[in-house]
C-alpha atoms as one frame of an Amber mdcrd trajectory, in Angstrom:
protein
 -13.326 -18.514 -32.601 -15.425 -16.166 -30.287 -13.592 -15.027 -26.843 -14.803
 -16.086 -23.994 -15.736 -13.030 -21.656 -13.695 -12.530 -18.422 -16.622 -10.881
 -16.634 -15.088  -8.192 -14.175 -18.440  -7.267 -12.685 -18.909 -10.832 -11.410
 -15.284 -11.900 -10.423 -15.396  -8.323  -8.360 -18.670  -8.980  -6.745 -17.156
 -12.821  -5.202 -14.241 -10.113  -4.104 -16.192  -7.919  -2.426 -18.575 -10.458
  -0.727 -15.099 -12.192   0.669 -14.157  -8.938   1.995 -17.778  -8.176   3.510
 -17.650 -11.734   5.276 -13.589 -10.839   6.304 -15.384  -7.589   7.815 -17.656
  -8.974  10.061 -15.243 -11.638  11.163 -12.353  -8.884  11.880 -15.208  -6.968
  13.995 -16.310  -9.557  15.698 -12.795 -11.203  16.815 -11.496  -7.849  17.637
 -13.940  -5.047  17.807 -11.833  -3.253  15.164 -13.536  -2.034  12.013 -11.604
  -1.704   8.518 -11.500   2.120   8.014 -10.611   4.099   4.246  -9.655   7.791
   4.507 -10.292   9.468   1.228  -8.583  12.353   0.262  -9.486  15.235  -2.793
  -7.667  18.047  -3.255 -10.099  20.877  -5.578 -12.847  20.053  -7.202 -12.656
  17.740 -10.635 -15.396  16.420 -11.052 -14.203  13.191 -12.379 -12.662  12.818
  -9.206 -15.228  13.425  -6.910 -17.219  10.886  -9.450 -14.333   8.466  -8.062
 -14.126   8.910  -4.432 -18.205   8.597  -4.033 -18.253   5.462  -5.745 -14.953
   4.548  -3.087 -17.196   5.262  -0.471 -20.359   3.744  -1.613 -18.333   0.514
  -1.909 -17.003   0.890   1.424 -20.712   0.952   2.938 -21.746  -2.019   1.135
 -18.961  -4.154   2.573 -19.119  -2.919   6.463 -15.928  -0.678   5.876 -15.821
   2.757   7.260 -14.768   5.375   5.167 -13.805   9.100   6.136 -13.840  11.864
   3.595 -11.445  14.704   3.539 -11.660  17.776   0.763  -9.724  20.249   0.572
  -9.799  23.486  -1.493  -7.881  23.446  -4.601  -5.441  26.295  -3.205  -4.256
  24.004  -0.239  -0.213  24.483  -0.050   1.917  21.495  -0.130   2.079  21.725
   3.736  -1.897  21.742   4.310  -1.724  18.288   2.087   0.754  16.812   3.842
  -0.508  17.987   7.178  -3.618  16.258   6.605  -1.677  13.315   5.253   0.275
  12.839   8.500  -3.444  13.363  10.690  -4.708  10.444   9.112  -1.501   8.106
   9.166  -1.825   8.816  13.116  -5.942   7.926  13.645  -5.956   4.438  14.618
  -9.609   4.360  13.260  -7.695   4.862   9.742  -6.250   1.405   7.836  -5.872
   2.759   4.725  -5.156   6.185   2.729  -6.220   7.226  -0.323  -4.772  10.180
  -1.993  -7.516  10.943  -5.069  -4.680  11.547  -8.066  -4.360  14.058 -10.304
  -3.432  16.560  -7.687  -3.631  20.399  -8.769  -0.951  21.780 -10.339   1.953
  23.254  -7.797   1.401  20.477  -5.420   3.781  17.798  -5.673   2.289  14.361
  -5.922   5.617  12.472  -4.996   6.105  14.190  -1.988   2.274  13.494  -0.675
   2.740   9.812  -1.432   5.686   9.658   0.232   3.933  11.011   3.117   1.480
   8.352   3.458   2.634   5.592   6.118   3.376   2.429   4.367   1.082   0.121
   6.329  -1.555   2.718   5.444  -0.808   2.911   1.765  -3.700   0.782   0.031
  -3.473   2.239  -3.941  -0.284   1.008  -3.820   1.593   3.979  -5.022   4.149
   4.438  -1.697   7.792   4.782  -3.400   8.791   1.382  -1.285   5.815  -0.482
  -2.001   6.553   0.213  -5.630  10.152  -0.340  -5.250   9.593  -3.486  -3.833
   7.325  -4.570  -6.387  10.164  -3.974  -9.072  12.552  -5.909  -6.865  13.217
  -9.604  -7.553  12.569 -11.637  -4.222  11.140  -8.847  -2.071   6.818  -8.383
  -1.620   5.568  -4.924  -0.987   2.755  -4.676   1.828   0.260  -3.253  -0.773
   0.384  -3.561  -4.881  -1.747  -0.378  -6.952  -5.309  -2.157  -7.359  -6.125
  -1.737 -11.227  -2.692  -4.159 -12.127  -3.411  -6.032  -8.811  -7.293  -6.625
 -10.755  -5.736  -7.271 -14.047  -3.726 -10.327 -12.855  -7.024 -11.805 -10.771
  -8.838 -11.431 -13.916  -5.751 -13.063 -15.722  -5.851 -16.129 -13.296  -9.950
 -16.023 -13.022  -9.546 -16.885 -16.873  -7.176 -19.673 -16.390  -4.037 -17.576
 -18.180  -0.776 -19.471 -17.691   1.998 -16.620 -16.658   5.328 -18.720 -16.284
   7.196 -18.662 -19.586   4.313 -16.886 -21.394   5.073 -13.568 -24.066   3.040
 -10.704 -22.088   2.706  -7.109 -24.118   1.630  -4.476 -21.586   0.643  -1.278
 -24.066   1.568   1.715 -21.917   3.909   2.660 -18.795   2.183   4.548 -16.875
   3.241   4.632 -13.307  -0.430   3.958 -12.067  -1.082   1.335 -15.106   1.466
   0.020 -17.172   4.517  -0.143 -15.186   3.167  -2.083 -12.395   1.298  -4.659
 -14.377   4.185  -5.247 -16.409   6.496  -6.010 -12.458   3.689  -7.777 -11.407
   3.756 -10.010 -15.135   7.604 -10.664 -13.913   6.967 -11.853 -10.597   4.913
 -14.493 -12.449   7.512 -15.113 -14.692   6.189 -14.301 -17.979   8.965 -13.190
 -20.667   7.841  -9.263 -21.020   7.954  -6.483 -23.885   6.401  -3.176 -22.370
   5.509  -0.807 -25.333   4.854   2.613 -25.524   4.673   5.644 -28.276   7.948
   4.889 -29.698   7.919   1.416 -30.133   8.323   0.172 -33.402   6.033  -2.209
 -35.759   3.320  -2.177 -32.859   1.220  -4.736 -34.389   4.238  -7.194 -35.142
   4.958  -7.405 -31.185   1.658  -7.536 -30.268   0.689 -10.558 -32.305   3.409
 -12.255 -29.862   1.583 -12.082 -26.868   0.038 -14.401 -25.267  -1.274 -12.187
 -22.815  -2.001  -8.228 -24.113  -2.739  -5.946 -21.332  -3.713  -2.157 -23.187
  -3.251   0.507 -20.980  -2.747   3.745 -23.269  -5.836   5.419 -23.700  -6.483
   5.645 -27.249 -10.077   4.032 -27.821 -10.016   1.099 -30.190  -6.201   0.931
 -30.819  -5.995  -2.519 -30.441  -7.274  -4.193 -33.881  -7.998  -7.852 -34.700
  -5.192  -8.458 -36.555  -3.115  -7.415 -33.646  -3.966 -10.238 -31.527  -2.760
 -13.582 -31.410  -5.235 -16.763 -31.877  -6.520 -17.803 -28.072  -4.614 -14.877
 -26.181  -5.657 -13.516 -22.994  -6.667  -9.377 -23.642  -7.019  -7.194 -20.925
  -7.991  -3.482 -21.823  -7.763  -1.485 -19.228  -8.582   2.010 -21.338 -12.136
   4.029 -20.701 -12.482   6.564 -23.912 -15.838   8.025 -25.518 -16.617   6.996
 -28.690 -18.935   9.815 -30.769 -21.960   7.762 -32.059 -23.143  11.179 -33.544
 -20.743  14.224 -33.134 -21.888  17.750 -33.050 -20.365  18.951 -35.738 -21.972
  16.102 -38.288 -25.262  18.192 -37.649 -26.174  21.430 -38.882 -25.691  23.710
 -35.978 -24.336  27.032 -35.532 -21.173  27.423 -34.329 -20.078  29.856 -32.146
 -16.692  32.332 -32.600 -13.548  30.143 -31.869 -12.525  30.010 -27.759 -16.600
  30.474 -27.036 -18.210  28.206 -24.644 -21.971  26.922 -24.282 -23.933  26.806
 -20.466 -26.513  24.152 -20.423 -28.068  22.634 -17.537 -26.980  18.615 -16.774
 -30.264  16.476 -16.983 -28.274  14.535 -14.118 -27.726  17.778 -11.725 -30.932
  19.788 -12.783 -32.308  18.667  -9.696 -29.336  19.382  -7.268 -29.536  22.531
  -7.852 -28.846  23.557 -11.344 -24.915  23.184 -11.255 -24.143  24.484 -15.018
 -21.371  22.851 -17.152 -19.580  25.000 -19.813 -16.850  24.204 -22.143 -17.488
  21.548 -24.653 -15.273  21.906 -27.711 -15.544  21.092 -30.835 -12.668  18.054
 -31.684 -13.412  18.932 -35.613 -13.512  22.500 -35.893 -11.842  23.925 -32.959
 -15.076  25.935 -32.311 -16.910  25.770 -29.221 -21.281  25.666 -28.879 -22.746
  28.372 -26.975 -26.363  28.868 -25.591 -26.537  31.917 -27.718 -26.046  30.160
 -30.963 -28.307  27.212 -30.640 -30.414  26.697 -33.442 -34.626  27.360 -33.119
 -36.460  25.362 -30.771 -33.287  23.580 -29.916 -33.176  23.663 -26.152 -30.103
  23.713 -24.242 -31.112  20.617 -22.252 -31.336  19.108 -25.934 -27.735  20.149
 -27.003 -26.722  18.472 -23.611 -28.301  15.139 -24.866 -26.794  15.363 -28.504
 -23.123  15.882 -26.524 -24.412  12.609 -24.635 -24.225  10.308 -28.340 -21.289
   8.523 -27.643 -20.553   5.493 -25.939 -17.409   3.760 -23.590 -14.786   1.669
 -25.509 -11.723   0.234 -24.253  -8.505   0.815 -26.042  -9.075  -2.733 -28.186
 -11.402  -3.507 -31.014 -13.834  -5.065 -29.013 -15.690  -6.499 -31.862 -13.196
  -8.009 -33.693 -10.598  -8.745 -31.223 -13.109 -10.927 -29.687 -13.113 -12.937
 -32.631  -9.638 -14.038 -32.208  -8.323 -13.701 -28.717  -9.057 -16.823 -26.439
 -10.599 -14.334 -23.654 -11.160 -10.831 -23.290 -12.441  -8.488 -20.636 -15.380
  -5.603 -22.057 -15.489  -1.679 -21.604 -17.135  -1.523 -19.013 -17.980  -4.223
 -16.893 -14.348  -6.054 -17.192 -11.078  -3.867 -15.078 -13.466  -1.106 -13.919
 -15.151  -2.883 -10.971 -11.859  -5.139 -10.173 -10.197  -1.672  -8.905 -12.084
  -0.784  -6.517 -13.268  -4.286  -5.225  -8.622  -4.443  -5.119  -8.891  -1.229
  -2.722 -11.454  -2.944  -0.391  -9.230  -5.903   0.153  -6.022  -3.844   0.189
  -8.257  -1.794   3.467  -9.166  -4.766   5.125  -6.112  -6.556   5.111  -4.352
  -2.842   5.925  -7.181  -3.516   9.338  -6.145  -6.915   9.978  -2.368  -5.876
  10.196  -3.207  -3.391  12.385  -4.933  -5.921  14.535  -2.662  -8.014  14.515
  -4.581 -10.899  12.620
């Protein structure tokens, strides 16, 4: 048996033309246009990464989007200042807080802050205490488990009386896929770092969700015949590691500078720090081998590839379907936030 592929990239673009064609209809019946306030507190870059690819979307699909950044020494108060700003511009139908916050700012507290009707990731403590509530429907659910379960129903899975696994509880992840898999009645086991005989309770489910972050965890023999496998984990896999090659290390706690190949042209932003996993050393410029360039040590870093946290290979050959890394949860997330906006607009409206 070969899985067949739940193909996120496609099921996410029918999303986001619905919400494009939702747009233009909200605009035209009303005059009001969907807007997405983005917040980012400092300066990871992984976030920043994020939030532009949040606003690109937004473009594509007619939704306005307004970008706030803040310094990574903003107080508590400046955060939530800016928080309360946005939940009172009616040109605002959504907020989204960019998570992880710096350290000393208190990321309960800021979601908190955000006005419910506002709160499109989901993460409000009453939409997520109405999620875990039997009977009651919060106004928004956080978009990567709301993605999972359209991928789930995309591939035809049957929830009611099914065995579901979720691998992880996280509160962005694993917890709320694993409310969500209730609502739908599916009979649940949520696992986690000390749960026992992992691969016994997998090999129950007939729908495996992996949300832990440990590339490749999942094996074959994990998964039972024709389940429905959602990996939700993003994790570099070395296809060639530094320290398989003969280069000079430098002292222990030492860091390389290298120009980016993608940022040599924006002005030569450097990028320091890579360390190495087997040795505990660090590369620096000053130890790079001769007639190694540093633009080449930045491509050997660059020999890995994305895996999920499941086997793709051979999980494939037994699960029923299965979504890749990438290309399967990644582009359902933010195609969820888009709809979450919009329907955030048409509230607003009235519609």
């Amino acid at each position: 048996m070969t899985a067949e592929l739940i193909d996120g990239v496609a099921i996410a673009g029918r999303v986001r033309a619905d919400v494009a064609v939702g747009v233009e209809k909200l605009v035209a019946d009303t005059g009001v246009t969907p807007g997405l306030a983005t917040v980012l507190v400092g300066e990871n870059a992984a976030s920043q990464t994020y939030v532009r690819a949040k606003r690109k979307a937004c473009a594509e699909v007619g939704i306005q989007s307004f970008g706030h950044e803040l310094p990574a020494t903003s107080t508590q108060q400046e955060v939530e200042a800016l928080v309360r700003d946005l939940n009172a511009d009616a040109r605002v139908h959504g907020i989204l807080v960019q998570l992880p916050l710096p350290d000393g700012l208190d990321e309960e507290a800021v979601l908190a802050a955000i006005s419910i009707e506002k709160d499109v990731d989901g993460f409000h403590p009453i939409n997520i205490g109405k999620l875990g509530m039997k009977g009651r429907d919060p106004l928004f659910v956080p978009c990567t488990p709301d993605g999972c379960m359209r991928l789930l129903e995309e591939a035809g899975a049957q929830f009611s009386g099914a065995n579901a696994v979720v691998l992880g509880r996280s509160n962005i992840v694993g917890l709320p896929a694993a409310m969500l898999l209730l609502k739908r009645d599916a009979t649940l086991t949520v696992c986690h770092s000390r749960t026992k005989d992992l691969p016994t309770v997998c090999r129950r489910a007939d729908i495996l969700i992996a949300a832990v972050g440990w590339g490749e965890m999942v094996k074959g023999d994990w998964v039972k015949p024709g389940a429905h496998v959602i990996d939700v984990g993003i994790n570099n896999k070395w296809l060639e590691h530094p320290a398989d090659r003969e280069f000079t290390c430098a002292a222990s706690g030492e860091i390389f500078t290298a120009h980016r190949q993608d940022e040599s042209e924006k002005g030569g932003r450097k990028r320091a720090g890579y360390l190495d996993e087997k040795s505990g050393a660090a590369y620096s410029r000053e130890h790079l081998p001769e007639g190694q360039s540093a633009e080449g040590l930045v491509k050997l870093f660059r020999k890995y590839k994305l895996v999920g946290d499941v086997d793709f290979e051979a999980v494939k050959e037994v699960a029923g379907h299965i979504t890749p890394v990438p290309g399967g949860v990644g582009p359902m997330t933010i195609a969820q936030l888009l709809s979450n906006t919009l329907r955030g607009a048409r509230a607003a409206a009235g519609k």
